[in-house]
Amino acid sequence: MTAVQAARRGYPRYLAGRLAEYLSVLLVALTLNFALPRALPGGPLKLFGSPEALARLTADERAQIATQYGFGRPLPQQFLDYLTGVFTLDLGTSLSDGRPVIQALADALPWTLLLVGTSTAATAVLGVTLGVMGALRRRRGKGSGLLGAAVVADSVPQFWLGMLLIVLFGVKLQWLPTYGVSGPDGVSAGGVLQHLVLPVTTLTVTGMGYLFLYTRSSLLTVLTSEPVQHAHARGVPYGRLVRRHALRPALLPVHTILMLEIGFLAAGAIVVETVFAYPGLGRLTFDAITARDYPLMQGAFLVLTVMVVLMNALADATYPLLDPRARTGGRR
């Protein structure tokens, strides 16, 4: 059996195995998504009055409120209702503002997709390009500056960088808006772009460091491999050697890292959107946690979890298309 035939026969089996794994991961994530909000200190009753007013409620009144909003039932029944709602797309009603959770998520998700999509594109272009430059300039000793900057960027906390950008470009220089997406005249394309600059910069800078380091390491590994060294010894020019023999195998694993990076950027949006008061899924999640809004928390966590799982699944599904050896476990 040839390598191509083996790859074609192995790909459906490969996908089936990965699908089973991700379904298991999703089931565990759903269980944690239900359990973690209920493990937080406090509870959703705080939404219905001040601590003094709640202290005056009788046990029967508390039980009546809990039953009315569904969190007074036994936990197994709540979990069953939660799973039923997930599969029927009925995630309940937000306790804090009375909107259906699906509607709240639908309003916030496009803003997060815009933020994460823009940041992903910038992270991919800058991280990979600078990573390749850092690897190639290492031969001439000029890549140490890029390496040091990438290590710093990979270590900077998102909230700290966001606050620094707000103080510098929003308060001192007053070049850019620092919160929301709308200006004095409401939401406009130009206004949205201006409001995106600082949060996108924060996500891009903190996300591109790891991609730079991985790209640089991967390319250096390929450049020092025996096939590439043999081609160089045969007199193949260095530029042609890099373009034709090193870049493609070096960027194959970077593809997987980039897919995973999208999921990390989506999770990191919680911090960035909160810092910049950006009306996306991250800010919605923070507000739900603060209010102990169980249905909204569960819905927001569910969407973020699905985004991360989908990016992992997409990475696993597309990598064998780029490298057929992965379909057969590397066998030829």
mmCIF file of C-alpha atoms in Angstrom:
data_model
loop_
_atom_site.group_PDB
_atom_site.id
_atom_site.type_symbol
_atom_site.label_atom_id
_atom_site.label_comp_id
_atom_site.label_asym_id
_atom_site.label_seq_id
_atom_site.Cartn_x
_atom_site.Cartn_y
_atom_site.Cartn_z
ATOM 1 C CA MET A 1 0.000 0.000 0.000
ATOM 2 C CA THR A 2 1.401 3.394 -1.002
ATOM 3 C CA ALA A 3 1.644 6.346 1.357
ATOM 4 C CA VAL A 4 -1.170 8.174 -0.476
ATOM 5 C CA GLN A 5 -3.511 5.162 -0.245
ATOM 6 C CA ALA A 6 -2.725 4.700 3.424
ATOM 7 C CA ALA A 7 -3.358 8.370 4.068
ATOM 8 C CA ARG A 8 -6.726 8.291 2.298
ATOM 9 C CA ARG A 9 -7.841 5.212 4.215
ATOM 10 C CA GLY A 10 -6.577 6.551 7.523
ATOM 11 C CA TYR A 11 -8.166 10.014 7.367
ATOM 12 C CA PRO A 12 -11.794 8.984 8.154
ATOM 13 C CA ARG A 13 -10.574 6.823 11.034
ATOM 14 C CA TYR A 14 -8.439 9.716 12.238
ATOM 15 C CA LEU A 15 -11.420 12.098 12.166
ATOM 16 C CA ALA A 16 -13.695 9.598 13.938
ATOM 17 C CA GLY A 17 -11.192 9.185 16.758
ATOM 18 C CA ARG A 18 -10.751 12.920 17.162
ATOM 19 C CA LEU A 19 -14.530 13.473 17.102
ATOM 20 C CA ALA A 20 -15.051 10.976 19.913
ATOM 21 C CA GLU A 21 -12.342 12.689 21.960
ATOM 22 C CA TYR A 22 -13.845 16.130 21.517
ATOM 23 C CA LEU A 23 -17.346 14.952 22.336
ATOM 24 C CA SER A 24 -15.964 13.617 25.613
ATOM 25 C CA VAL A 25 -14.186 16.909 26.258
ATOM 26 C CA LEU A 26 -17.383 18.813 25.526
ATOM 27 C CA LEU A 27 -19.377 16.677 27.967
ATOM 28 C CA VAL A 28 -16.812 17.311 30.713
ATOM 29 C CA ALA A 29 -16.844 21.026 29.869
ATOM 30 C CA LEU A 30 -20.649 21.134 30.108
ATOM 31 C CA THR A 31 -20.502 19.502 33.532
ATOM 32 C CA LEU A 32 -17.889 21.970 34.777
ATOM 33 C CA ASN A 33 -19.847 24.810 33.221
ATOM 34 C CA PHE A 34 -22.815 23.837 35.375
ATOM 35 C CA ALA A 35 -20.848 23.195 38.555
ATOM 36 C CA LEU A 36 -18.370 26.099 38.702
ATOM 37 C CA PRO A 37 -20.895 28.979 38.914
ATOM 38 C CA ARG A 38 -22.570 27.222 41.837
ATOM 39 C CA ALA A 39 -19.221 26.849 43.581
ATOM 40 C CA LEU A 40 -18.714 30.611 43.717
ATOM 41 C CA PRO A 41 -19.268 32.316 47.082
ATOM 42 C CA GLY A 42 -22.554 34.156 47.429
ATOM 43 C CA GLY A 43 -25.540 33.382 45.269
ATOM 44 C CA PRO A 44 -28.079 34.808 42.827
ATOM 45 C CA LEU A 45 -30.394 36.027 45.598
ATOM 46 C CA LYS A 46 -28.174 39.122 45.917
ATOM 47 C CA LEU A 47 -29.843 40.403 42.715
ATOM 48 C CA PHE A 48 -33.191 40.769 44.447
ATOM 49 C CA GLY A 49 -32.289 43.346 47.063
ATOM 50 C CA SER A 50 -29.684 44.768 49.398
ATOM 51 C CA PRO A 51 -28.091 42.523 52.026
ATOM 52 C CA GLU A 52 -30.299 44.176 54.659
ATOM 53 C CA ALA A 53 -33.458 43.515 52.667
ATOM 54 C CA LEU A 54 -32.470 39.910 51.976
ATOM 55 C CA ALA A 55 -31.739 39.375 55.664
ATOM 56 C CA ARG A 56 -35.365 40.226 56.421
ATOM 57 C CA LEU A 57 -36.714 37.553 54.064
ATOM 58 C CA THR A 58 -38.116 34.449 55.648
ATOM 59 C CA ALA A 59 -36.960 30.983 54.622
ATOM 60 C CA ASP A 60 -40.217 30.443 52.718
ATOM 61 C CA GLU A 61 -39.771 33.706 50.783
ATOM 62 C CA ARG A 62 -36.222 32.768 49.854
ATOM 63 C CA ALA A 63 -37.369 29.324 48.731
ATOM 64 C CA GLN A 64 -40.151 30.887 46.656
ATOM 65 C CA ILE A 65 -37.714 33.169 44.810
ATOM 66 C CA ALA A 66 -35.275 30.296 44.248
ATOM 67 C CA THR A 67 -38.022 28.038 42.900
ATOM 68 C CA GLN A 68 -39.400 30.757 40.628
ATOM 69 C CA TYR A 69 -36.029 31.220 38.916
ATOM 70 C CA GLY A 70 -35.094 27.543 38.840
ATOM 71 C CA PHE A 71 -32.110 27.475 41.206
ATOM 72 C CA GLY A 72 -34.076 26.131 44.150
ATOM 73 C CA ARG A 73 -34.529 22.681 42.661
ATOM 74 C CA PRO A 74 -32.277 19.749 43.546
ATOM 75 C CA LEU A 75 -28.954 19.933 41.710
ATOM 76 C CA PRO A 76 -29.531 16.765 39.616
ATOM 77 C CA GLN A 77 -32.792 18.241 38.318
ATOM 78 C CA GLN A 78 -31.059 21.567 37.606
ATOM 79 C CA PHE A 79 -28.328 19.740 35.698
ATOM 80 C CA LEU A 80 -30.875 17.819 33.628
ATOM 81 C CA ASP A 81 -32.746 21.033 32.847
ATOM 82 C CA TYR A 82 -29.446 22.653 31.904
ATOM 83 C CA LEU A 83 -28.471 19.862 29.478
ATOM 84 C CA THR A 84 -31.950 19.901 27.946
ATOM 85 C CA GLY A 85 -31.684 23.652 27.469
ATOM 86 C CA VAL A 86 -28.264 23.365 25.835
ATOM 87 C CA PHE A 87 -29.449 20.869 23.232
ATOM 88 C CA THR A 88 -32.677 22.796 22.558
ATOM 89 C CA LEU A 89 -30.937 26.210 22.592
ATOM 90 C CA ASP A 90 -33.117 27.324 25.479
ATOM 91 C CA LEU A 91 -30.573 28.702 27.949
ATOM 92 C CA GLY A 92 -33.112 30.402 30.176
ATOM 93 C CA THR A 93 -33.555 34.032 31.164
ATOM 94 C CA SER A 94 -30.921 36.358 32.583
ATOM 95 C CA LEU A 95 -31.577 37.088 36.235
ATOM 96 C CA SER A 96 -29.949 40.517 36.038
ATOM 97 C CA ASP A 97 -31.797 42.141 33.121
ATOM 98 C CA GLY A 98 -34.625 39.754 32.229
ATOM 99 C CA ARG A 99 -33.480 39.116 28.658
ATOM 100 C CA PRO A 100 -33.373 35.615 27.193
ATOM 101 C CA VAL A 101 -29.792 34.392 27.506
ATOM 102 C CA ILE A 102 -29.729 33.500 23.801
ATOM 103 C CA GLN A 103 -30.584 37.103 22.944
ATOM 104 C CA ALA A 104 -27.895 38.479 25.263
ATOM 105 C CA LEU A 105 -25.304 36.155 23.699
ATOM 106 C CA ALA A 106 -26.444 37.012 20.169
ATOM 107 C CA ASP A 107 -26.029 40.733 20.907
ATOM 108 C CA ALA A 108 -22.533 40.319 22.364
ATOM 109 C CA LEU A 109 -21.019 37.575 20.178
ATOM 110 C CA PRO A 110 -20.566 39.623 16.933
ATOM 111 C CA TRP A 111 -18.511 42.208 18.817
ATOM 112 C CA THR A 112 -16.251 39.498 20.241
ATOM 113 C CA LEU A 113 -15.867 37.839 16.844
ATOM 114 C CA LEU A 114 -14.851 41.213 15.383
ATOM 115 C CA LEU A 115 -12.301 41.771 18.134
ATOM 116 C CA VAL A 116 -10.894 38.238 18.113
ATOM 117 C CA GLY A 117 -10.916 37.978 14.306
ATOM 118 C CA THR A 118 -9.001 41.238 13.881
ATOM 119 C CA SER A 119 -6.552 40.305 16.636
ATOM 120 C CA THR A 120 -6.020 36.838 15.161
ATOM 121 C CA ALA A 121 -5.180 38.247 11.732
ATOM 122 C CA ALA A 122 -2.733 40.758 13.217
ATOM 123 C CA THR A 123 -1.210 38.143 15.525
ATOM 124 C CA ALA A 124 -0.727 35.660 12.678
ATOM 125 C CA VAL A 125 0.876 38.139 10.290
ATOM 126 C CA LEU A 126 3.182 39.770 12.841
ATOM 127 C CA GLY A 127 3.994 36.651 14.866
ATOM 128 C CA VAL A 128 4.890 34.462 11.886
ATOM 129 C CA THR A 129 6.686 37.187 9.911
ATOM 130 C CA LEU A 130 8.780 38.327 12.845
ATOM 131 C CA GLY A 131 9.417 34.711 13.861
ATOM 132 C CA VAL A 132 10.840 33.933 10.429
ATOM 133 C CA MET A 133 12.949 37.104 10.563
ATOM 134 C CA GLY A 134 14.199 36.205 14.035
ATOM 135 C CA ALA A 135 15.296 32.769 12.866
ATOM 136 C CA LEU A 136 17.038 34.004 9.727
ATOM 137 C CA ARG A 137 18.790 36.913 11.432
ATOM 138 C CA ARG A 138 20.150 34.620 14.086
ATOM 139 C CA ARG A 139 22.890 33.631 11.643
ATOM 140 C CA ARG A 140 24.065 37.255 11.610
ATOM 141 C CA GLY A 141 23.511 37.860 15.316
ATOM 142 C CA LYS A 142 20.765 40.451 14.684
ATOM 143 C CA GLY A 143 17.787 38.529 16.054
ATOM 144 C CA SER A 144 18.459 38.975 19.757
ATOM 145 C CA GLY A 145 16.420 42.187 19.935
ATOM 146 C CA LEU A 146 13.381 40.517 18.403
ATOM 147 C CA LEU A 147 13.807 37.540 20.710
ATOM 148 C CA GLY A 148 13.973 39.728 23.807
ATOM 149 C CA ALA A 149 10.912 41.741 22.739
ATOM 150 C CA ALA A 150 8.955 38.536 22.110
ATOM 151 C CA VAL A 151 9.822 37.116 25.533
ATOM 152 C CA VAL A 152 8.660 40.361 27.172
ATOM 153 C CA ALA A 153 5.440 40.442 25.111
ATOM 154 C CA ASP A 154 4.695 36.839 26.018
ATOM 155 C CA SER A 155 5.066 37.678 29.723
ATOM 156 C CA VAL A 156 3.071 40.916 29.919
ATOM 157 C CA PRO A 157 -0.318 40.604 31.680
ATOM 158 C CA GLN A 158 -3.171 41.673 29.451
ATOM 159 C CA PHE A 159 -4.869 43.869 32.027
ATOM 160 C CA TRP A 160 -1.608 45.723 32.767
ATOM 161 C CA LEU A 161 -0.869 46.406 29.108
ATOM 162 C CA GLY A 162 -4.462 47.503 28.523
ATOM 163 C CA MET A 163 -4.357 49.972 31.403
ATOM 164 C CA LEU A 164 -0.971 51.271 30.200
ATOM 165 C CA LEU A 165 -2.360 51.912 26.701
ATOM 166 C CA ILE A 166 -5.395 53.671 28.173
ATOM 167 C CA VAL A 167 -3.240 55.996 30.271
ATOM 168 C CA LEU A 168 -0.803 56.727 27.440
ATOM 169 C CA PHE A 169 -3.002 56.998 24.327
ATOM 170 C CA GLY A 170 -6.357 57.789 25.903
ATOM 171 C CA VAL A 171 -5.583 60.035 28.870
ATOM 172 C CA LYS A 172 -2.206 61.702 28.235
ATOM 173 C CA LEU A 173 -2.139 61.947 24.428
ATOM 174 C CA GLN A 174 -5.932 61.720 23.926
ATOM 175 C CA TRP A 175 -5.462 60.106 20.526
ATOM 176 C CA LEU A 176 -7.873 57.206 20.876
ATOM 177 C CA PRO A 177 -11.101 56.376 22.724
ATOM 178 C CA THR A 178 -10.676 54.095 25.697
ATOM 179 C CA TYR A 179 -14.035 52.388 26.235
ATOM 180 C CA GLY A 180 -17.104 51.092 24.409
ATOM 181 C CA VAL A 181 -17.643 51.107 20.645
ATOM 182 C CA SER A 182 -19.818 54.177 20.094
ATOM 183 C CA GLY A 183 -18.920 57.851 19.959
ATOM 184 C CA PRO A 184 -20.991 60.993 20.515
ATOM 185 C CA ASP A 185 -22.885 60.364 17.267
ATOM 186 C CA GLY A 186 -23.581 56.706 17.986
ATOM 187 C CA VAL A 187 -22.113 53.611 16.371
ATOM 188 C CA SER A 188 -20.338 54.171 13.052
ATOM 189 C CA ALA A 189 -17.764 52.234 11.060
ATOM 190 C CA GLY A 190 -15.047 54.820 11.673
ATOM 191 C CA GLY A 191 -15.887 55.055 15.354
ATOM 192 C CA VAL A 192 -15.808 51.274 15.784
ATOM 193 C CA LEU A 193 -12.393 51.108 14.116
ATOM 194 C CA GLN A 194 -11.048 53.780 16.457
ATOM 195 C CA HIS A 195 -12.437 51.968 19.497
ATOM 196 C CA LEU A 196 -10.894 48.704 18.287
ATOM 197 C CA VAL A 197 -7.310 49.972 18.122
ATOM 198 C CA LEU A 198 -6.403 49.683 21.810
ATOM 199 C CA PRO A 199 -8.104 46.341 22.628
ATOM 200 C CA VAL A 200 -6.803 44.778 19.395
ATOM 201 C CA THR A 201 -3.299 46.042 20.183
ATOM 202 C CA THR A 202 -3.514 44.549 23.670
ATOM 203 C CA LEU A 203 -4.603 41.121 22.420
ATOM 204 C CA THR A 204 -2.129 41.158 19.533
ATOM 205 C CA VAL A 205 0.924 42.121 21.575
ATOM 206 C CA THR A 206 0.200 39.566 24.303
ATOM 207 C CA GLY A 207 -0.654 36.857 21.762
ATOM 208 C CA MET A 208 2.081 37.250 19.164
ATOM 209 C CA GLY A 209 4.995 36.596 21.537
ATOM 210 C CA TYR A 210 4.355 32.861 21.808
ATOM 211 C CA LEU A 211 3.662 32.563 18.072
ATOM 212 C CA PHE A 212 6.949 34.356 17.347
ATOM 213 C CA LEU A 213 8.890 32.036 19.651
ATOM 214 C CA TYR A 214 7.295 28.901 18.222
ATOM 215 C CA THR A 215 7.794 29.994 14.597
ATOM 216 C CA ARG A 216 11.416 30.888 15.259
ATOM 217 C CA SER A 217 12.105 27.594 17.027
ATOM 218 C CA SER A 218 10.373 25.548 14.336
ATOM 219 C CA LEU A 219 12.274 27.202 11.489
ATOM 220 C CA LEU A 220 15.614 26.869 13.276
ATOM 221 C CA THR A 221 14.909 23.157 13.829
ATOM 222 C CA VAL A 222 14.251 22.640 10.120
ATOM 223 C CA LEU A 223 17.255 24.711 9.046
ATOM 224 C CA THR A 224 19.566 22.566 11.184
ATOM 225 C CA SER A 225 18.054 19.255 10.027
ATOM 226 C CA GLU A 226 20.112 16.848 7.922
ATOM 227 C CA PRO A 227 18.152 17.181 4.625
ATOM 228 C CA VAL A 228 18.443 20.964 4.643
ATOM 229 C CA GLN A 229 22.135 20.834 5.646
ATOM 230 C CA HIS A 230 22.823 18.360 2.846
ATOM 231 C CA ALA A 231 21.051 20.617 0.326
ATOM 232 C CA HIS A 232 23.113 23.557 1.535
ATOM 233 C CA ALA A 233 26.300 21.487 1.218
ATOM 234 C CA ARG A 234 25.377 20.716 -2.406
ATOM 235 C CA GLY A 235 25.512 24.434 -3.143
ATOM 236 C CA VAL A 236 21.825 25.395 -3.001
ATOM 237 C CA PRO A 237 21.687 29.180 -2.368
ATOM 238 C CA TYR A 238 20.556 30.062 1.150
ATOM 239 C CA GLY A 239 17.549 32.102 0.046
ATOM 240 C CA ARG A 240 16.274 29.316 -2.193
ATOM 241 C CA LEU A 241 17.008 26.800 0.557
ATOM 242 C CA VAL A 242 14.782 28.691 2.975
ATOM 243 C CA ARG A 243 11.933 29.246 0.516
ATOM 244 C CA ARG A 244 11.761 25.789 -1.021
ATOM 245 C CA HIS A 245 13.057 23.440 1.645
ATOM 246 C CA ALA A 246 12.550 25.018 5.068
ATOM 247 C CA LEU A 247 9.520 27.303 5.251
ATOM 248 C CA ARG A 248 6.754 24.820 4.467
ATOM 249 C CA PRO A 249 7.761 22.076 6.948
ATOM 250 C CA ALA A 250 8.543 24.731 9.548
ATOM 251 C CA LEU A 251 5.132 26.393 9.235
ATOM 252 C CA LEU A 252 3.124 23.160 9.413
ATOM 253 C CA PRO A 253 3.170 22.947 13.228
ATOM 254 C CA VAL A 254 2.694 26.740 13.413
ATOM 255 C CA HIS A 255 -0.709 26.199 11.799
ATOM 256 C CA THR A 256 -1.801 24.126 14.775
ATOM 257 C CA ILE A 257 -0.490 26.697 17.257
ATOM 258 C CA LEU A 258 -2.361 29.446 15.406
ATOM 259 C CA MET A 259 -5.644 27.539 15.615
ATOM 260 C CA LEU A 260 -5.143 27.098 19.351
ATOM 261 C CA GLU A 261 -4.193 30.761 19.659
ATOM 262 C CA ILE A 262 -7.648 31.746 18.392
ATOM 263 C CA GLY A 263 -9.202 29.900 21.311
ATOM 264 C CA PHE A 264 -6.786 31.560 23.750
ATOM 265 C CA LEU A 265 -7.606 34.982 22.304
ATOM 266 C CA ALA A 266 -11.316 34.293 22.767
ATOM 267 C CA ALA A 267 -10.720 33.412 26.415
ATOM 268 C CA GLY A 268 -8.421 36.413 26.864
ATOM 269 C CA ALA A 269 -11.188 38.654 25.575
ATOM 270 C CA ILE A 270 -12.808 38.437 29.027
ATOM 271 C CA VAL A 271 -9.968 40.498 30.527
ATOM 272 C CA VAL A 272 -9.505 42.861 27.591
ATOM 273 C CA GLU A 273 -13.202 43.569 27.070
ATOM 274 C CA THR A 274 -13.607 44.291 30.769
ATOM 275 C CA VAL A 275 -10.664 46.706 30.814
ATOM 276 C CA PHE A 276 -11.969 48.614 27.773
ATOM 277 C CA ALA A 277 -15.702 48.269 28.614
ATOM 278 C CA TYR A 278 -16.100 46.612 25.209
ATOM 279 C CA PRO A 279 -19.633 45.228 24.719
ATOM 280 C CA GLY A 280 -18.646 41.692 23.781
ATOM 281 C CA LEU A 281 -18.928 38.237 25.225
ATOM 282 C CA GLY A 282 -16.022 38.773 27.624
ATOM 283 C CA ARG A 283 -17.599 41.812 29.251
ATOM 284 C CA LEU A 284 -20.929 39.966 29.403
ATOM 285 C CA THR A 285 -19.203 37.075 31.194
ATOM 286 C CA PHE A 286 -17.604 39.390 33.736
ATOM 287 C CA ASP A 287 -20.919 41.116 34.454
ATOM 288 C CA ALA A 288 -22.650 37.741 34.846
ATOM 289 C CA ILE A 289 -19.998 36.544 37.308
ATOM 290 C CA THR A 290 -20.263 39.758 39.322
ATOM 291 C CA ALA A 291 -24.049 39.452 39.507
ATOM 292 C CA ARG A 292 -24.037 35.683 40.168
ATOM 293 C CA ASP A 293 -26.363 35.397 37.175
ATOM 294 C CA TYR A 294 -26.277 31.595 36.791
ATOM 295 C CA PRO A 295 -28.114 31.308 33.429
ATOM 296 C CA LEU A 296 -26.057 34.084 31.817
ATOM 297 C CA MET A 297 -22.809 32.704 33.251
ATOM 298 C CA GLN A 298 -23.578 29.244 31.931
ATOM 299 C CA GLY A 299 -24.469 30.594 28.488
ATOM 300 C CA ALA A 300 -21.348 32.767 28.218
ATOM 301 C CA PHE A 301 -19.035 30.000 29.460
ATOM 302 C CA LEU A 302 -20.693 27.587 27.049
ATOM 303 C CA VAL A 303 -20.006 29.795 24.024
ATOM 304 C CA LEU A 304 -16.377 30.412 25.060
ATOM 305 C CA THR A 305 -15.864 26.687 25.673
ATOM 306 C CA VAL A 306 -17.353 25.743 22.321
ATOM 307 C CA MET A 307 -15.119 28.289 20.584
ATOM 308 C CA VAL A 308 -11.988 26.810 22.163
ATOM 309 C CA VAL A 309 -13.063 23.217 21.425
ATOM 310 C CA LEU A 310 -13.948 24.088 17.831
ATOM 311 C CA MET A 311 -10.544 25.675 17.244
ATOM 312 C CA ASN A 312 -8.824 22.574 18.625
ATOM 313 C CA ALA A 313 -11.014 20.336 16.464
ATOM 314 C CA LEU A 314 -10.367 22.494 13.394
ATOM 315 C CA ALA A 315 -6.626 22.262 14.001
ATOM 316 C CA ASP A 316 -6.818 18.463 14.256
ATOM 317 C CA ALA A 317 -9.038 18.189 11.172
ATOM 318 C CA THR A 318 -6.977 20.434 8.893
ATOM 319 C CA TYR A 319 -3.449 19.423 9.871
ATOM 320 C CA PRO A 320 -3.620 16.044 8.049
ATOM 321 C CA LEU A 321 -4.738 17.891 4.916
ATOM 322 C CA LEU A 322 -1.502 19.872 5.033
ATOM 323 C CA ASP A 323 0.662 16.917 6.096
ATOM 324 C CA PRO A 324 -0.780 13.543 4.956
ATOM 325 C CA ARG A 325 1.691 11.655 7.165
ATOM 326 C CA ALA A 326 -0.406 12.651 10.182
ATOM 327 C CA ARG A 327 -3.310 10.553 8.878
ATOM 328 C CA THR A 328 -1.336 7.372 9.277
ATOM 329 C CA GLY A 329 0.646 8.263 12.365
ATOM 330 C CA GLY A 330 3.706 9.263 10.347
ATOM 331 C CA ARG A 331 4.012 5.880 8.558
ATOM 332 C CA ARG A 332 4.987 5.919 4.907
#
